[in-house]
Amino acid sequence: MAETVFSKIIRKEIPAEIVYEDEEVIAFKDIRPQAPVHVLVVPKEPIETIADATEAQAELLGKLLVRTAEVARQLGIAESGYRLVINHGRDAGQEVLHLHIHLLGGRPFGWPPG
Ligand code: AMP
Protein backbone atom coordinates (compact mmCIF):
# COMPACT_ATOMS: atom_id res chain seq x y z
CA MET A 1 0.00 0.00 0.00
CA ALA A 2 1.25 3.46 -0.91
CA GLU A 3 2.22 5.89 1.83
CA THR A 4 -0.55 8.42 2.62
CA VAL A 5 -0.88 11.61 4.58
CA PHE A 6 -2.80 9.62 7.23
CA SER A 7 0.22 7.35 7.89
CA LYS A 8 2.24 10.51 8.54
CA ILE A 9 -0.42 11.76 10.97
CA ILE A 10 -0.45 8.36 12.74
CA ARG A 11 3.36 8.52 13.10
CA LYS A 12 3.05 12.19 14.26
CA GLU A 13 5.27 13.33 11.39
CA ILE A 14 2.75 15.98 10.40
CA PRO A 15 0.37 17.83 12.70
CA ALA A 16 -3.31 17.08 13.11
CA GLU A 17 -5.95 18.01 15.66
CA ILE A 18 -6.28 14.60 17.28
CA VAL A 19 -9.50 14.16 19.26
CA TYR A 20 -9.15 10.46 20.13
CA GLU A 21 -6.41 7.85 20.03
CA ASP A 22 -5.83 4.33 21.26
CA GLU A 23 -3.62 1.45 20.10
CA GLU A 24 -5.71 0.67 17.03
CA VAL A 25 -7.62 3.79 16.11
CA ILE A 26 -6.95 7.50 15.72
CA ALA A 27 -9.48 10.31 15.12
CA PHE A 28 -8.58 13.81 14.01
CA LYS A 29 -10.32 16.87 12.59
CA ASP A 30 -10.72 17.06 8.82
CA ILE A 31 -8.71 19.98 7.38
CA ARG A 32 -11.61 20.89 5.07
CA PRO A 33 -14.59 20.53 7.41
CA GLN A 34 -17.99 20.04 5.78
CA ALA A 35 -19.90 20.48 9.04
CA PRO A 36 -19.30 22.09 12.46
CA VAL A 37 -18.00 18.69 13.59
CA HIS A 38 -16.05 16.79 10.92
CA VAL A 39 -13.66 14.16 12.21
CA LEU A 40 -11.94 11.30 10.42
CA VAL A 41 -11.78 8.02 12.32
CA VAL A 42 -8.92 5.92 11.01
CA PRO A 43 -7.56 2.45 11.77
CA LYS A 44 -3.82 2.67 12.38
CA GLU A 45 -3.39 -0.51 10.37
CA PRO A 46 -3.22 0.66 6.77
CA ILE A 47 -6.20 -0.71 4.85
CA GLU A 48 -6.50 1.04 1.50
CA THR A 49 -10.27 0.94 1.00
CA ILE A 50 -13.25 -0.84 2.56
CA ALA A 51 -13.08 -3.27 -0.37
CA ASP A 52 -9.57 -4.29 0.71
CA ALA A 53 -10.65 -5.24 4.24
CA THR A 54 -10.36 -8.96 4.90
CA GLU A 55 -12.28 -11.33 7.14
CA ALA A 56 -9.29 -11.25 9.49
CA GLN A 57 -9.85 -7.50 9.92
CA ALA A 58 -13.56 -7.85 10.78
CA GLU A 59 -12.94 -7.31 14.50
CA LEU A 60 -10.91 -4.17 13.79
CA LEU A 61 -13.72 -2.82 11.59
CA GLY A 62 -16.20 -3.45 14.40
CA LYS A 63 -13.97 -1.59 16.83
CA LEU A 64 -13.69 1.26 14.34
CA LEU A 65 -17.48 1.71 14.43
CA VAL A 66 -17.76 1.38 18.20
CA ARG A 67 -14.94 3.90 18.72
CA THR A 68 -16.59 6.26 16.21
CA ALA A 69 -19.77 6.27 18.32
CA GLU A 70 -17.58 6.92 21.37
CA VAL A 71 -15.93 9.91 19.65
CA ALA A 72 -19.38 11.25 18.68
CA ARG A 73 -20.44 11.09 22.35
CA GLN A 74 -17.19 12.74 23.41
CA LEU A 75 -17.76 15.58 20.92
CA GLY A 76 -21.31 16.14 22.13
CA ILE A 77 -23.20 15.26 18.94
CA ALA A 78 -24.68 11.92 19.99
CA GLU A 79 -27.96 13.52 21.10
CA SER A 80 -28.48 15.75 18.05
CA GLY A 81 -27.33 13.07 15.61
CA TYR A 82 -24.60 12.64 13.06
CA ARG A 83 -23.74 11.07 9.75
CA LEU A 84 -21.04 8.48 9.05
CA VAL A 85 -19.56 8.23 5.56
CA ILE A 86 -17.05 5.87 3.98
CA ASN A 87 -16.07 6.87 0.47
CA HIS A 88 -14.90 4.11 -1.85
CA GLY A 89 -13.40 4.67 -5.26
CA ARG A 90 -13.90 7.18 -8.03
CA ASP A 91 -17.66 7.76 -7.96
CA ALA A 92 -17.58 8.40 -4.21
CA GLY A 93 -14.59 10.70 -4.63
CA GLN A 94 -12.23 8.83 -2.31
CA GLU A 95 -9.16 10.99 -2.07
CA VAL A 96 -6.99 9.36 0.59
CA LEU A 97 -6.22 5.67 0.11
CA HIS A 98 -6.26 4.75 3.79
CA LEU A 99 -9.65 3.59 5.06
CA HIS A 100 -11.43 6.20 7.17
CA ILE A 101 -14.89 7.02 8.48
CA HIS A 102 -16.08 10.60 8.15
CA LEU A 103 -17.98 11.58 11.31
CA LEU A 104 -20.10 14.64 10.52
CA GLY A 105 -22.36 16.49 12.92
CA GLY A 106 -23.50 19.78 14.34
CA ARG A 107 -25.97 20.51 11.53
CA PRO A 108 -28.80 18.68 9.72
CA PHE A 109 -27.99 16.60 6.64
CA GLY A 110 -30.32 16.00 3.70
CA TRP A 111 -31.28 12.57 2.42
CA PRO A 112 -30.62 11.25 -0.15
CA PRO A 113 -27.12 12.77 -0.32
CA GLY A 114 -26.54 14.89 -3.43
P1 AMP B 1 -12.03 10.96 1.20
O1 AMP B 1 -12.56 11.72 0.03
O2 AMP B 1 -13.10 10.14 1.86
O3 AMP B 1 -10.79 10.17 0.86
O4 AMP B 1 -11.67 12.06 2.28
C1 AMP B 1 -10.37 12.43 2.61
C2 AMP B 1 -10.50 13.55 3.61
O5 AMP B 1 -9.22 13.78 4.19
C3 AMP B 1 -10.95 14.89 3.00
O6 AMP B 1 -12.16 15.29 3.62
C4 AMP B 1 -9.79 15.83 3.30
O7 AMP B 1 -10.21 17.14 3.63
C5 AMP B 1 -9.11 15.14 4.49
N1 AMP B 1 -7.69 15.42 4.63
C6 AMP B 1 -6.73 15.38 3.68
N2 AMP B 1 -5.53 15.68 4.23
C7 AMP B 1 -5.74 15.90 5.54
C8 AMP B 1 -4.90 16.26 6.64
N3 AMP B 1 -3.59 16.46 6.48
N4 AMP B 1 -5.47 16.42 7.87
C9 AMP B 1 -6.80 16.25 8.03
N5 AMP B 1 -7.64 15.89 7.04
C10 AMP B 1 -7.13 15.74 5.82
CSV table of C-alpha atoms and ligand atoms in Angstrom, one decimal:
chain,number,residue,atom,x,y,z
A,1,MET,CA,0.0,0.0,0.0
A,2,ALA,CA,1.3,3.5,-0.9
A,3,GLU,CA,2.2,5.9,1.8
A,4,THR,CA,-0.5,8.4,2.6
A,5,VAL,CA,-0.9,11.6,4.6
A,6,PHE,CA,-2.8,9.6,7.2
A,7,SER,CA,0.2,7.4,7.9
A,8,LYS,CA,2.2,10.5,8.5
A,9,ILE,CA,-0.4,11.8,11.0
A,10,ILE,CA,-0.5,8.4,12.7
A,11,ARG,CA,3.4,8.5,13.1
A,12,LYS,CA,3.1,12.2,14.3
A,13,GLU,CA,5.3,13.3,11.4
A,14,ILE,CA,2.7,16.0,10.4
A,15,PRO,CA,0.4,17.8,12.7
A,16,ALA,CA,-3.3,17.1,13.1
A,17,GLU,CA,-6.0,18.0,15.7
A,18,ILE,CA,-6.3,14.6,17.3
A,19,VAL,CA,-9.5,14.2,19.3
A,20,TYR,CA,-9.1,10.5,20.1
A,21,GLU,CA,-6.4,7.9,20.0
A,22,ASP,CA,-5.8,4.3,21.3
A,23,GLU,CA,-3.6,1.5,20.1
A,24,GLU,CA,-5.7,0.7,17.0
A,25,VAL,CA,-7.6,3.8,16.1
A,26,ILE,CA,-7.0,7.5,15.7
A,27,ALA,CA,-9.5,10.3,15.1
A,28,PHE,CA,-8.6,13.8,14.0
A,29,LYS,CA,-10.3,16.9,12.6
A,30,ASP,CA,-10.7,17.1,8.8
A,31,ILE,CA,-8.7,20.0,7.4
A,32,ARG,CA,-11.6,20.9,5.1
A,33,PRO,CA,-14.6,20.5,7.4
A,34,GLN,CA,-18.0,20.0,5.8
A,35,ALA,CA,-19.9,20.5,9.0
A,36,PRO,CA,-19.3,22.1,12.5
A,37,VAL,CA,-18.0,18.7,13.6
A,38,HIS,CA,-16.0,16.8,10.9
A,39,VAL,CA,-13.7,14.2,12.2
A,40,LEU,CA,-11.9,11.3,10.4
A,41,VAL,CA,-11.8,8.0,12.3
A,42,VAL,CA,-8.9,5.9,11.0
A,43,PRO,CA,-7.6,2.4,11.8
A,44,LYS,CA,-3.8,2.7,12.4
A,45,GLU,CA,-3.4,-0.5,10.4
A,46,PRO,CA,-3.2,0.7,6.8
A,47,ILE,CA,-6.2,-0.7,4.8
A,48,GLU,CA,-6.5,1.0,1.5
A,49,THR,CA,-10.3,0.9,1.0
A,50,ILE,CA,-13.3,-0.8,2.6
A,51,ALA,CA,-13.1,-3.3,-0.4
A,52,ASP,CA,-9.6,-4.3,0.7
A,53,ALA,CA,-10.6,-5.2,4.2
A,54,THR,CA,-10.4,-9.0,4.9
A,55,GLU,CA,-12.3,-11.3,7.1
A,56,ALA,CA,-9.3,-11.3,9.5
A,57,GLN,CA,-9.8,-7.5,9.9
A,58,ALA,CA,-13.6,-7.8,10.8
A,59,GLU,CA,-12.9,-7.3,14.5
A,60,LEU,CA,-10.9,-4.2,13.8
A,61,LEU,CA,-13.7,-2.8,11.6
A,62,GLY,CA,-16.2,-3.5,14.4
A,63,LYS,CA,-14.0,-1.6,16.8
A,64,LEU,CA,-13.7,1.3,14.3
A,65,LEU,CA,-17.5,1.7,14.4
A,66,VAL,CA,-17.8,1.4,18.2
A,67,ARG,CA,-14.9,3.9,18.7
A,68,THR,CA,-16.6,6.3,16.2
A,69,ALA,CA,-19.8,6.3,18.3
A,70,GLU,CA,-17.6,6.9,21.4
A,71,VAL,CA,-15.9,9.9,19.6
A,72,ALA,CA,-19.4,11.3,18.7
A,73,ARG,CA,-20.4,11.1,22.4
A,74,GLN,CA,-17.2,12.7,23.4
A,75,LEU,CA,-17.8,15.6,20.9
A,76,GLY,CA,-21.3,16.1,22.1
A,77,ILE,CA,-23.2,15.3,18.9
A,78,ALA,CA,-24.7,11.9,20.0
A,79,GLU,CA,-28.0,13.5,21.1
A,80,SER,CA,-28.5,15.8,18.1
A,81,GLY,CA,-27.3,13.1,15.6
A,82,TYR,CA,-24.6,12.6,13.1
A,83,ARG,CA,-23.7,11.1,9.7
A,84,LEU,CA,-21.0,8.5,9.1
A,85,VAL,CA,-19.6,8.2,5.6
A,86,ILE,CA,-17.0,5.9,4.0
A,87,ASN,CA,-16.1,6.9,0.5
A,88,HIS,CA,-14.9,4.1,-1.8
A,89,GLY,CA,-13.4,4.7,-5.3
A,90,ARG,CA,-13.9,7.2,-8.0
A,91,ASP,CA,-17.7,7.8,-8.0
A,92,ALA,CA,-17.6,8.4,-4.2
A,93,GLY,CA,-14.6,10.7,-4.6
A,94,GLN,CA,-12.2,8.8,-2.3
A,95,GLU,CA,-9.2,11.0,-2.1
A,96,VAL,CA,-7.0,9.4,0.6
A,97,LEU,CA,-6.2,5.7,0.1
A,98,HIS,CA,-6.3,4.7,3.8
A,99,LEU,CA,-9.6,3.6,5.1
A,100,HIS,CA,-11.4,6.2,7.2
A,101,ILE,CA,-14.9,7.0,8.5
A,102,HIS,CA,-16.1,10.6,8.2
A,103,LEU,CA,-18.0,11.6,11.3
A,104,LEU,CA,-20.1,14.6,10.5
A,105,GLY,CA,-22.4,16.5,12.9
A,106,GLY,CA,-23.5,19.8,14.3
A,107,ARG,CA,-26.0,20.5,11.5
A,108,PRO,CA,-28.8,18.7,9.7
A,109,PHE,CA,-28.0,16.6,6.6
A,110,GLY,CA,-30.3,16.0,3.7
A,111,TRP,CA,-31.3,12.6,2.4
A,112,PRO,CA,-30.6,11.3,-0.1
A,113,PRO,CA,-27.1,12.8,-0.3
A,114,GLY,CA,-26.5,14.9,-3.4
B,1,AMP,P1,-12.0,11.0,1.2
B,1,AMP,O1,-12.6,11.7,0.0
B,1,AMP,O2,-13.1,10.1,1.9
B,1,AMP,O3,-10.8,10.2,0.9
B,1,AMP,O4,-11.7,12.1,2.3
B,1,AMP,C1,-10.4,12.4,2.6
B,1,AMP,C2,-10.5,13.5,3.6
B,1,AMP,O5,-9.2,13.8,4.2
B,1,AMP,C3,-11.0,14.9,3.0
B,1,AMP,O6,-12.2,15.3,3.6
B,1,AMP,C4,-9.8,15.8,3.3
B,1,AMP,O7,-10.2,17.1,3.6
B,1,AMP,C5,-9.1,15.1,4.5
B,1,AMP,N1,-7.7,15.4,4.6
B,1,AMP,C6,-6.7,15.4,3.7
B,1,AMP,N2,-5.5,15.7,4.2
B,1,AMP,C7,-5.7,15.9,5.5
B,1,AMP,C8,-4.9,16.3,6.6
B,1,AMP,N3,-3.6,16.5,6.5
B,1,AMP,N4,-5.5,16.4,7.9
B,1,AMP,C9,-6.8,16.2,8.0
B,1,AMP,N5,-7.6,15.9,7.0
B,1,AMP,C10,-7.1,15.7,5.8
